[in-house]
Amino acid sequence: MGAFDEGHLDAELENGVKLGFLELGLEDESETSVIENAVKILLQGLGEDSNREGLRKTPLRVAKALLEGTKGYKQKAKDIVQGALFPEAGLDGGVGHAGGAGGAGGLVVVRDIDIFSYCESCLLPFKVQCHVGYVPSGQRVVGLSKLPRVADIYAKRLQDPQRLSDQVCMALHNSINPAGVAIILQCWHIKFPALASSSHRDHNSSHATKGDMQGWVQVLVSSGSGVFGSVDSDAWGDFLALLKFRGVNMERRHVRFAASQHWCPSTSEETVSSNGHTMRNPLNGKISSKAGASQAAMVAAVVSILRSLGEDPLRKELVLTPHRFVQWLMNFKTCNFSYGEMGLRNLNLHRKTADLDQNRFKSELNLPFWSQCEHHLLPFHGVAHIAYFHVEDIEVERYILQSIVNFHGCKLQVQERLTRQIAETVYSLSGRGVMVVVEAQHICMMSRGIEKVGSITATIAVLGQFLTDTAAKEIFLQTVSNSTTASRG
């Protein structure tokens, strides 16, 4: 059993205690205020001061983003489609997939619809590329912009990939009345880092692989109605063929066996006990009663957030979601303490002596890290590249640099500060010159405001000799560029 007693949790839910929802004094407040107060409780549980600079507006940012990201609960597909069905004279009856279909009597496909949704298992956003096909009937076609808008309605809810696919499919079928609808979703969920075991244990860790740098778990799901009811139908064959025009290569067997059960990494850490209850494997060992009370309050706060979003925390898929989200947050706090106590304290004792050219610098590339954006309480992850000029005959081993990156990453952060802190710590060891480049993907960029999937943010910090040695700076940047290019190959 981990930090929480799931049996007690279930009992509280079944008895209608609402995990302290009333005790928090949130029942009469607006949706935004409820979430803001809940976020403050989460920050307090992490040992943070919600009034410090950088966190003052975090509760409001999180509240607005969550309400915007789950606005689909208040929208209906028919309201979107109504008024967007247009008459279009089709071919004679019996021609095309549907017989008397509108337009050309065949298939309409809108590919590559980039959207995002919130995972109902852990509350973290996941990205989706949606492909929609339908066969018009009754000599009517729907405005093409309505297809992605309907998909977005159901994405803007707490979701599982297969349910999302099924709901979009049925919503379009019921509101358009076509001969059939086909949906394929390619979904990517951020991996859960093995924070507790990824510190200085592996002193000879190699450069991050392409998979490590991307950090996503992928699943393919599909749904079909009408003429798409069987994956062996001609309609499915045409749909898959049109997707291949733009490089989306899928075989019928992928569609046939699509599934998303247990796709969230948070559920892979759980086991089922002999009495049928879901339990979490212990990750952090024993905790104090004070810590347990603090985390119970955090769980209660997440339950209040679910209610404010329009969800039912008693829904079986959501019963453990508050616990999983809090566990995600607490893992960063626990590992930050571990790195601080076990890693950085004795850095000087682990440096090795070597015959080094004092006029040359050493670099270590692709040091992976995970962190939490303090503005949005969402993860960002990527790699750090570090170069430093030697002091005397001292070389800092890679695992020490990795510990430095981990220490500064495992907390509420912003990338600019993270880059500077890494540089300052390494400079305290090297004493001559340091340059740090950090590249990261921010989940908040995908699910907040701008909604840009796959964007990369790069930051640089320069200290000491690198400020004046432009040749060394250019060599290091070219080395980073070569490494990045190779990892994409």
Short mmCIF file of C-alpha atoms in Angstrom, two decimals:
data_model
loop_
_atom_site.label_atom_id
_atom_site.label_comp_id
_atom_site.label_asym_id
_atom_site.label_seq_id
_atom_site.Cartn_x
_atom_site.Cartn_y
_atom_site.Cartn_z
CA MET A 1 0.00 0.00 0.00
CA GLY A 2 1.32 3.42 -0.93
CA ALA A 3 0.77 6.85 0.55
CA PHE A 4 -3.01 6.54 0.53
CA ASP A 5 -5.45 3.99 1.88
CA GLU A 6 -7.61 3.17 -1.15
CA GLY A 7 -10.02 1.16 1.01
CA HIS A 8 -10.64 4.18 3.21
CA LEU A 9 -10.91 6.34 0.11
CA ASP A 10 -13.59 4.08 -1.39
CA ALA A 11 -15.49 4.02 1.91
CA GLU A 12 -15.54 7.80 2.10
CA LEU A 13 -16.86 8.03 -1.43
CA GLU A 14 -19.54 5.40 -0.85
CA ASN A 15 -20.68 7.14 2.34
CA GLY A 16 -21.02 10.47 0.58
CA VAL A 17 -18.36 12.21 2.62
CA LYS A 18 -17.07 13.80 -0.61
CA LEU A 19 -13.49 13.72 0.64
CA GLY A 20 -13.79 16.84 2.71
CA PHE A 21 -15.49 18.88 -0.01
CA LEU A 22 -17.79 20.53 2.50
CA GLU A 23 -15.04 20.91 5.08
CA LEU A 24 -13.03 22.90 2.57
CA GLY A 25 -15.84 25.44 2.41
CA LEU A 26 -16.06 25.25 -1.37
CA GLU A 27 -19.66 24.16 -1.88
CA ASP A 28 -21.16 27.65 -2.33
CA GLU A 29 -18.43 29.23 -4.41
CA SER A 30 -18.21 29.74 -8.17
CA GLU A 31 -16.52 27.12 -10.30
CA THR A 32 -13.45 29.30 -10.74
CA SER A 33 -13.14 30.04 -7.02
CA VAL A 34 -13.52 26.39 -6.08
CA ILE A 35 -10.69 25.38 -8.36
CA GLU A 36 -8.51 28.30 -7.26
CA ASN A 37 -8.87 27.32 -3.61
CA ALA A 38 -8.22 23.69 -4.45
CA VAL A 39 -5.01 24.61 -6.28
CA LYS A 40 -3.86 26.59 -3.25
CA ILE A 41 -4.32 23.45 -1.14
CA LEU A 42 -2.24 21.49 -3.66
CA LEU A 43 0.52 24.09 -3.52
CA GLN A 44 0.47 24.04 0.26
CA GLY A 45 0.76 20.24 0.21
CA LEU A 46 3.84 20.60 -1.98
CA GLY A 47 5.41 22.90 0.59
CA GLU A 48 4.99 25.97 -1.60
CA ASP A 49 3.75 29.46 -0.77
CA SER A 50 0.95 30.40 -3.15
CA ASN A 51 1.68 34.08 -2.44
CA ARG A 52 5.25 34.00 -3.70
CA GLU A 53 6.13 35.64 -6.98
CA GLY A 54 5.50 33.23 -9.82
CA LEU A 55 2.68 31.41 -8.01
CA ARG A 56 0.30 34.23 -7.19
CA LYS A 57 -1.70 33.81 -10.39
CA THR A 58 -1.19 30.06 -10.73
CA PRO A 59 -4.52 29.11 -9.08
CA LEU A 60 -6.43 31.42 -11.44
CA ARG A 61 -4.47 30.22 -14.48
CA VAL A 62 -5.15 26.59 -13.62
CA ALA A 63 -8.84 27.27 -12.97
CA LYS A 64 -9.40 29.10 -16.25
CA ALA A 65 -7.47 26.52 -18.24
CA LEU A 66 -9.32 23.56 -16.72
CA LEU A 67 -12.71 25.14 -17.28
CA GLU A 68 -11.82 26.01 -20.86
CA GLY A 69 -10.31 22.58 -21.44
CA THR A 70 -13.48 20.84 -20.25
CA LYS A 71 -16.10 23.15 -21.76
CA GLY A 72 -17.36 20.25 -23.85
CA TYR A 73 -19.59 19.17 -20.96
CA LYS A 74 -21.74 22.22 -21.69
CA GLN A 75 -21.88 21.78 -25.48
CA LYS A 76 -23.95 19.55 -27.75
CA ALA A 77 -23.04 18.24 -31.19
CA LYS A 78 -26.48 18.96 -32.64
CA ASP A 79 -26.11 22.64 -31.72
CA ILE A 80 -22.91 22.73 -33.77
CA VAL A 81 -24.25 20.85 -36.80
CA GLN A 82 -27.70 22.41 -36.88
CA GLY A 83 -27.90 24.90 -39.73
CA ALA A 84 -24.73 23.51 -41.35
CA LEU A 85 -26.38 20.75 -43.41
CA PHE A 86 -26.51 21.76 -47.05
CA PRO A 87 -28.42 20.22 -49.98
CA GLU A 88 -26.16 18.72 -52.59
CA ALA A 89 -27.55 16.82 -55.56
CA GLY A 90 -25.94 13.42 -55.64
CA LEU A 91 -25.78 10.54 -58.03
CA ASP A 92 -28.70 8.27 -58.73
CA GLY A 93 -29.73 5.80 -56.06
CA GLY A 94 -27.70 2.65 -55.85
CA VAL A 95 -24.43 4.38 -56.81
CA GLY A 96 -21.60 4.86 -54.32
CA HIS A 97 -21.13 3.50 -50.84
CA ALA A 98 -24.46 4.70 -49.53
CA GLY A 99 -26.77 4.55 -52.47
CA GLY A 100 -28.12 8.01 -53.28
CA ALA A 101 -25.37 9.68 -51.24
CA GLY A 102 -24.90 13.41 -51.42
CA GLY A 103 -22.00 15.17 -53.13
CA ALA A 104 -20.17 12.72 -55.34
CA GLY A 105 -21.97 9.74 -53.87
CA GLY A 106 -18.87 8.65 -51.97
CA LEU A 107 -16.62 9.41 -49.06
CA VAL A 108 -15.66 12.68 -47.37
CA VAL A 109 -12.52 12.69 -45.22
CA VAL A 110 -11.01 15.39 -42.99
CA ARG A 111 -7.56 14.34 -41.84
CA ASP A 112 -5.00 15.51 -39.31
CA ILE A 113 -7.26 17.34 -36.87
CA ASP A 114 -4.98 18.28 -33.97
CA ILE A 115 -6.81 18.44 -30.65
CA PHE A 116 -6.11 17.55 -27.04
CA SER A 117 -8.04 16.04 -24.18
CA TYR A 118 -7.59 15.38 -20.46
CA CYS A 119 -6.87 11.84 -19.36
CA GLU A 120 -9.58 10.73 -16.95
CA SER A 121 -7.12 8.46 -15.13
CA CYS A 122 -4.54 11.08 -14.14
CA LEU A 123 -5.87 14.54 -15.22
CA LEU A 124 -2.87 15.19 -17.45
CA PRO A 125 -3.56 16.35 -21.02
CA PHE A 126 -2.92 14.02 -23.94
CA LYS A 127 -2.65 15.01 -27.57
CA VAL A 128 -4.80 13.62 -30.34
CA GLN A 129 -4.66 13.57 -34.11
CA CYS A 130 -8.16 12.86 -35.34
CA HIS A 131 -9.16 11.57 -38.77
CA VAL A 132 -12.87 11.72 -39.67
CA GLY A 133 -14.64 10.15 -42.63
CA TYR A 134 -18.32 10.00 -43.47
CA VAL A 135 -20.51 8.98 -46.37
CA PRO A 136 -23.29 11.53 -46.96
CA SER A 137 -26.86 10.41 -47.47
CA GLY A 138 -30.19 12.03 -48.27
CA GLN A 139 -28.39 14.38 -50.67
CA ARG A 140 -27.05 16.42 -47.78
CA VAL A 141 -23.51 17.36 -46.81
CA VAL A 142 -22.27 19.03 -43.65
CA GLY A 143 -20.00 22.05 -43.46
CA LEU A 144 -16.47 20.66 -43.17
CA SER A 145 -15.52 22.87 -40.23
CA LYS A 146 -18.22 21.18 -38.17
CA LEU A 147 -16.40 17.84 -38.17
CA PRO A 148 -13.42 19.09 -36.13
CA ARG A 149 -15.73 21.17 -33.96
CA VAL A 150 -17.78 18.13 -32.99
CA ALA A 151 -14.58 16.20 -32.29
CA ASP A 152 -13.41 19.06 -30.08
CA ILE A 153 -16.64 19.01 -28.03
CA TYR A 154 -15.94 15.49 -26.83
CA ALA A 155 -12.21 16.04 -26.52
CA LYS A 156 -12.90 18.91 -24.14
CA ARG A 157 -13.95 16.46 -21.42
CA LEU A 158 -12.14 13.99 -19.19
CA GLN A 159 -11.62 11.14 -21.59
CA ASP A 160 -10.30 7.74 -22.50
CA PRO A 161 -9.20 7.40 -26.16
CA GLN A 162 -11.67 4.66 -27.09
CA ARG A 163 -14.61 6.44 -25.46
CA LEU A 164 -13.61 9.66 -27.18
CA SER A 165 -13.57 7.90 -30.55
CA ASP A 166 -16.94 6.23 -29.92
CA GLN A 167 -18.58 9.45 -28.75
CA VAL A 168 -17.41 11.49 -31.74
CA CYS A 169 -18.55 8.74 -34.09
CA MET A 170 -22.03 8.44 -32.62
CA ALA A 171 -22.49 12.20 -32.26
CA LEU A 172 -21.76 12.73 -35.95
CA HIS A 173 -23.91 9.79 -36.97
CA ASN A 174 -26.89 10.99 -34.95
CA SER A 175 -26.64 14.65 -35.95
CA ILE A 176 -25.81 14.25 -39.66
CA ASN A 177 -27.69 11.03 -40.40
CA PRO A 178 -25.12 9.83 -42.93
CA ALA A 179 -24.70 6.39 -44.44
CA GLY A 180 -21.80 5.87 -42.08
CA VAL A 181 -19.06 7.53 -40.01
CA ALA A 182 -15.46 6.40 -39.44
CA ILE A 183 -13.12 7.77 -36.78
CA ILE A 184 -9.44 7.04 -36.24
CA LEU A 185 -7.61 8.67 -33.33
CA GLN A 186 -3.86 8.64 -32.82
CA CYS A 187 -3.32 9.53 -29.17
CA TRP A 188 -0.13 10.35 -27.28
CA HIS A 189 0.15 10.35 -23.48
CA ILE A 190 3.17 11.69 -21.66
CA LYS A 191 5.23 8.98 -19.99
CA PHE A 192 5.62 8.87 -16.24
CA PRO A 193 9.32 9.21 -15.42
CA ALA A 194 10.96 6.78 -13.03
CA LEU A 195 11.98 9.71 -10.87
CA ALA A 196 12.80 7.73 -7.79
CA SER A 197 15.30 5.51 -9.59
CA SER A 198 16.79 7.76 -12.27
CA SER A 199 19.34 9.70 -10.19
CA HIS A 200 23.01 8.96 -9.85
CA ARG A 201 22.56 5.20 -9.69
CA ASP A 202 23.63 4.77 -13.32
CA HIS A 203 27.01 6.46 -13.53
CA ASN A 204 27.56 5.42 -17.11
CA SER A 205 24.23 6.44 -18.63
CA SER A 206 24.41 7.09 -22.35
CA HIS A 207 22.87 9.86 -24.36
CA ALA A 208 19.09 9.98 -24.43
CA THR A 209 17.48 8.08 -27.26
CA LYS A 210 14.94 9.51 -29.65
CA GLY A 211 12.19 7.75 -27.70
CA ASP A 212 13.41 9.20 -24.40
CA MET A 213 13.44 12.69 -25.84
CA GLN A 214 9.93 12.39 -27.18
CA GLY A 215 8.56 10.88 -23.98
CA TRP A 216 5.14 9.79 -25.21
CA VAL A 217 3.04 6.63 -25.08
CA GLN A 218 1.04 6.14 -28.27
CA VAL A 219 -2.25 4.32 -28.86
CA LEU A 220 -4.46 3.96 -31.94
CA VAL A 221 -8.23 3.64 -31.60
CA SER A 222 -11.08 3.61 -34.11
CA SER A 223 -14.87 3.58 -34.35
CA GLY A 224 -17.30 3.02 -37.19
CA SER A 225 -21.03 3.18 -37.86
CA GLY A 226 -23.29 2.33 -40.80
CA VAL A 227 -21.26 1.28 -43.82
CA PHE A 228 -18.18 1.40 -41.58
CA GLY A 229 -19.66 -1.16 -39.20
CA SER A 230 -17.20 -3.81 -40.44
CA VAL A 231 -13.50 -3.14 -40.93
CA ASP A 232 -13.65 -5.49 -43.93
CA SER A 233 -16.02 -3.15 -45.80
CA ASP A 234 -15.07 -1.27 -48.96
CA ALA A 235 -15.79 1.99 -47.11
CA TRP A 236 -12.98 1.30 -44.60
CA GLY A 237 -10.65 0.40 -47.44
CA ASP A 238 -11.28 3.74 -49.15
CA PHE A 239 -10.91 5.64 -45.87
CA LEU A 240 -7.52 4.08 -45.11
CA ALA A 241 -6.39 4.65 -48.70
CA LEU A 242 -7.17 8.37 -48.47
CA LEU A 243 -5.23 8.64 -45.21
CA LYS A 244 -2.17 7.23 -46.96
CA PHE A 245 -2.14 10.19 -49.34
CA ARG A 246 -0.57 12.25 -46.55
CA GLY A 247 1.58 9.59 -44.97
CA VAL A 248 -0.89 8.22 -42.42
CA ASN A 249 -0.20 4.54 -43.07
CA MET A 250 -2.58 2.19 -41.29
CA GLU A 251 -3.57 -1.36 -42.04
CA ARG A 252 -6.96 -2.89 -41.42
CA ARG A 253 -5.46 -5.10 -38.76
CA HIS A 254 -4.49 -1.98 -36.79
CA VAL A 255 -8.06 -0.76 -36.90
CA ARG A 256 -9.47 -4.19 -36.08
CA PHE A 257 -7.42 -4.61 -32.93
CA ALA A 258 -7.39 -1.02 -31.74
CA ALA A 259 -7.78 -0.69 -27.97
CA SER A 260 -6.94 1.79 -25.23
CA GLN A 261 -7.46 -0.15 -22.01
CA HIS A 262 -4.92 0.77 -19.34
CA TRP A 263 -3.09 3.05 -21.74
CA CYS A 264 -2.42 5.70 -19.06
CA PRO A 265 0.99 5.11 -17.40
CA SER A 266 -0.54 5.90 -14.00
CA THR A 267 -2.69 2.75 -14.13
CA SER A 268 0.29 0.52 -14.93
CA GLU A 269 1.54 1.10 -11.36
CA GLU A 270 -1.61 -0.38 -9.86
CA THR A 271 -2.47 -3.96 -9.01
CA VAL A 272 -5.74 -5.65 -8.11
CA SER A 273 -5.89 -7.19 -4.65
CA SER A 274 -7.61 -10.46 -3.79
CA ASN A 275 -10.82 -8.65 -2.77
CA GLY A 276 -11.02 -6.89 -6.12
CA HIS A 277 -9.97 -3.42 -4.94
CA THR A 278 -7.41 -1.48 -6.90
CA MET A 279 -4.22 -0.78 -5.00
CA ARG A 280 -1.09 1.20 -5.76
CA ASN A 281 2.34 -0.32 -5.42
CA PRO A 282 4.44 1.53 -2.82
CA LEU A 283 6.76 4.07 -4.43
CA ASN A 284 7.99 6.28 -1.66
CA GLY A 285 8.08 4.03 1.40
CA LYS A 286 6.60 5.10 4.70
CA ILE A 287 5.20 8.57 5.25
CA SER A 288 4.45 10.45 8.43
CA SER A 289 0.93 10.96 9.72
CA LYS A 290 1.34 14.68 9.08
CA ALA A 291 2.25 14.02 5.45
CA GLY A 292 -0.70 11.63 5.17
CA ALA A 293 -3.11 14.29 6.40
CA SER A 294 -1.66 16.82 4.00
CA GLN A 295 -2.01 14.48 1.05
CA ALA A 296 -5.55 13.55 2.05
CA ALA A 297 -6.41 17.25 1.90
CA MET A 298 -4.83 17.40 -1.55
CA VAL A 299 -6.95 14.46 -2.71
CA ALA A 300 -10.05 16.20 -1.35
CA ALA A 301 -9.09 19.32 -3.28
CA VAL A 302 -8.85 17.37 -6.55
CA VAL A 303 -12.27 15.83 -5.90
CA SER A 304 -13.69 19.35 -5.58
CA ILE A 305 -12.06 20.22 -8.92
CA LEU A 306 -13.75 17.25 -10.61
CA ARG A 307 -17.14 18.37 -9.32
CA SER A 308 -16.56 21.92 -10.50
CA LEU A 309 -15.76 20.65 -14.00
CA GLY A 310 -19.12 18.90 -14.16
CA GLU A 311 -17.86 15.39 -13.48
CA ASP A 312 -18.95 12.81 -10.96
CA PRO A 313 -16.04 11.68 -8.73
CA LEU A 314 -18.05 8.53 -7.98
CA ARG A 315 -17.86 7.40 -11.61
CA LYS A 316 -15.80 4.23 -11.50
CA GLU A 317 -13.19 5.53 -13.94
CA LEU A 318 -12.59 8.59 -11.72
CA VAL A 319 -12.56 7.08 -8.23
CA LEU A 320 -8.76 6.86 -8.09
CA THR A 321 -8.02 9.84 -10.34
CA PRO A 322 -7.53 12.36 -7.49
CA HIS A 323 -5.09 9.99 -5.81
CA ARG A 324 -3.15 9.47 -9.07
CA PHE A 325 -2.87 13.19 -9.74
CA VAL A 326 -1.66 13.94 -6.22
CA GLN A 327 0.81 11.06 -6.43
CA TRP A 328 2.15 12.58 -9.65
CA LEU A 329 2.73 15.90 -7.91
CA MET A 330 4.22 14.36 -4.78
CA ASN A 331 6.70 12.25 -6.75
CA PHE A 332 8.44 15.46 -7.80
CA LYS A 333 8.61 16.75 -4.24
CA THR A 334 9.94 13.42 -2.91
CA CYS A 335 12.58 13.07 -5.59
CA ASN A 336 13.70 16.66 -5.22
CA PHE A 337 14.38 15.96 -1.55
CA SER A 338 16.24 12.78 -2.49
CA TYR A 339 18.48 14.51 -4.98
CA GLY A 340 19.16 17.34 -2.57
CA GLU A 341 20.11 15.12 0.36
CA MET A 342 21.86 12.30 -1.48
CA GLY A 343 23.15 13.90 -4.63
CA LEU A 344 24.41 17.45 -4.37
CA ARG A 345 25.76 17.27 -0.82
CA ASN A 346 28.79 15.16 -1.77
CA LEU A 347 29.41 16.28 -5.35
CA ASN A 348 33.00 17.31 -4.63
CA LEU A 349 33.78 13.86 -3.28
CA HIS A 350 32.87 12.15 -6.53
CA ARG A 351 34.88 14.18 -9.01
CA LYS A 352 37.70 12.34 -10.70
CA THR A 353 41.20 13.53 -11.58
CA ALA A 354 42.42 13.34 -15.18
CA ASP A 355 45.10 14.82 -17.46
CA LEU A 356 43.12 17.52 -19.20
CA ASP A 357 43.92 20.35 -21.56
CA GLN A 358 43.11 23.54 -19.64
CA ASN A 359 42.38 25.39 -22.88
CA ARG A 360 39.64 23.01 -23.94
CA PHE A 361 36.19 22.47 -22.60
CA LYS A 362 34.25 19.28 -21.97
CA SER A 363 30.61 18.76 -22.86
CA GLU A 364 27.89 16.33 -21.90
CA LEU A 365 24.81 16.17 -24.10
CA ASN A 366 21.23 14.94 -23.77
CA LEU A 367 20.88 14.80 -20.00
CA PRO A 368 17.15 14.04 -19.62
CA PHE A 369 14.97 15.79 -17.07
CA TRP A 370 11.36 16.24 -15.95
CA SER A 371 9.93 19.27 -14.23
CA GLN A 372 6.65 20.95 -13.30
CA CYS A 373 5.63 24.33 -14.73
CA GLU A 374 4.85 26.52 -11.74
CA HIS A 375 2.50 28.67 -13.81
CA HIS A 376 0.17 25.82 -14.80
CA LEU A 377 1.02 22.78 -12.60
CA LEU A 378 1.74 20.77 -15.74
CA PRO A 379 4.93 18.89 -16.62
CA PHE A 380 7.59 19.90 -19.06
CA HIS A 381 10.41 17.58 -20.04
CA GLY A 382 13.40 17.43 -22.31
CA VAL A 383 17.18 17.39 -22.23
CA ALA A 384 19.99 19.61 -20.97
CA HIS A 385 23.36 20.04 -22.71
CA ILE A 386 26.24 21.24 -20.55
CA ALA A 387 29.72 22.47 -21.47
CA TYR A 388 32.38 23.64 -19.02
CA PHE A 389 36.04 24.64 -18.99
CA HIS A 390 38.14 22.52 -16.68
CA VAL A 391 39.58 23.88 -13.47
CA GLU A 392 43.02 22.42 -12.72
CA ASP A 393 42.83 18.70 -13.61
CA ILE A 394 39.28 18.08 -12.44
CA GLU A 395 36.64 16.50 -14.64
CA VAL A 396 33.03 16.35 -13.48
CA GLU A 397 31.51 12.99 -14.29
CA ARG A 398 28.31 12.72 -16.31
CA TYR A 399 26.27 11.25 -13.47
CA ILE A 400 27.08 14.28 -11.29
CA LEU A 401 25.85 16.62 -14.01
CA GLN A 402 22.74 14.46 -14.31
CA SER A 403 22.16 14.78 -10.55
CA ILE A 404 22.45 18.57 -10.83
CA VAL A 405 19.89 18.61 -13.65
CA ASN A 406 17.55 16.33 -11.70
CA PHE A 407 17.84 18.37 -8.52
CA HIS A 408 16.87 21.63 -10.15
CA GLY A 409 14.26 19.98 -12.38
CA CYS A 410 12.28 18.09 -9.74
CA LYS A 411 10.29 21.00 -8.39
CA LEU A 412 7.91 23.72 -9.54
CA GLN A 413 9.97 25.53 -12.13
CA VAL A 414 10.18 27.74 -15.19
CA GLN A 415 12.62 26.74 -17.91
CA GLU A 416 14.55 30.01 -17.82
CA ARG A 417 15.27 29.65 -14.10
CA LEU A 418 16.07 25.95 -14.47
CA THR A 419 18.71 26.71 -17.12
CA ARG A 420 20.31 29.43 -15.00
CA GLN A 421 20.37 27.31 -11.84
CA ILE A 422 22.04 24.40 -13.63
CA ALA A 423 24.67 26.75 -15.03
CA GLU A 424 25.37 28.37 -11.64
CA THR A 425 25.75 25.02 -9.88
CA VAL A 426 28.14 23.63 -12.49
CA TYR A 427 30.07 26.90 -12.45
CA SER A 428 30.60 26.51 -8.71
CA LEU A 429 32.43 23.26 -9.52
CA SER A 430 34.31 24.21 -12.68
CA GLY A 431 35.10 27.82 -11.74
CA ARG A 432 36.10 28.97 -15.24
CA GLY A 433 33.24 28.86 -17.69
CA VAL A 434 29.91 27.12 -18.21
CA MET A 435 27.32 27.04 -20.95
CA VAL A 436 23.97 25.27 -20.64
CA VAL A 437 21.35 24.66 -23.32
CA VAL A 438 17.97 23.23 -22.30
CA GLU A 439 15.41 21.94 -24.80
CA ALA A 440 11.95 21.02 -23.56
CA GLN A 441 8.37 20.25 -24.52
CA HIS A 442 5.81 22.01 -22.34
CA ILE A 443 2.48 20.29 -21.87
CA CYS A 444 0.95 23.68 -21.08
CA MET A 445 1.79 24.77 -24.64
CA MET A 446 -0.44 21.95 -25.88
CA SER A 447 -3.40 22.42 -23.56
CA ARG A 448 -3.33 26.07 -22.55
CA GLY A 449 -4.40 28.97 -24.73
CA ILE A 450 -2.17 28.64 -27.79
CA GLU A 451 -2.73 24.84 -28.03
CA LYS A 452 0.38 24.12 -30.08
CA VAL A 453 1.23 20.43 -30.14
CA GLY A 454 4.87 19.39 -30.43
CA SER A 455 6.51 22.81 -30.01
CA ILE A 456 10.00 22.91 -28.48
CA THR A 457 11.38 25.64 -26.21
CA ALA A 458 15.15 26.20 -26.03
CA THR A 459 16.97 28.33 -23.45
CA ILE A 460 20.66 29.17 -22.94
CA ALA A 461 22.70 30.30 -19.94
CA VAL A 462 26.35 31.40 -20.29
CA LEU A 463 28.86 32.12 -17.49
CA GLY A 464 32.57 32.84 -17.25
CA GLN A 465 34.94 32.12 -20.13
CA PHE A 466 32.15 31.25 -22.55
CA LEU A 467 31.05 34.89 -22.41
CA THR A 468 34.22 35.99 -24.21
CA ASP A 469 35.32 32.84 -26.05
CA THR A 470 33.00 33.02 -29.05
CA ALA A 471 34.83 30.21 -30.84
CA ALA A 472 34.20 27.79 -27.97
CA LYS A 473 30.58 28.88 -27.82
CA GLU A 474 30.10 28.21 -31.54
CA ILE A 475 31.77 24.80 -31.30
CA PHE A 476 29.50 23.76 -28.44
CA LEU A 477 26.33 24.97 -30.16
CA GLN A 478 27.32 23.09 -33.32
CA THR A 479 27.92 19.96 -31.24
CA VAL A 480 24.44 20.27 -29.75
CA SER A 481 22.97 20.81 -33.23
CA ASN A 482 24.73 17.71 -34.58
CA SER A 483 23.48 15.64 -31.66
CA THR A 484 19.90 16.85 -32.08
CA THR A 485 19.99 16.09 -35.79
CA ALA A 486 21.34 12.60 -35.16
CA SER A 487 18.65 11.85 -32.55
CA ARG A 488 15.94 12.68 -35.08
CA GLY A 489 17.40 10.37 -37.67
#
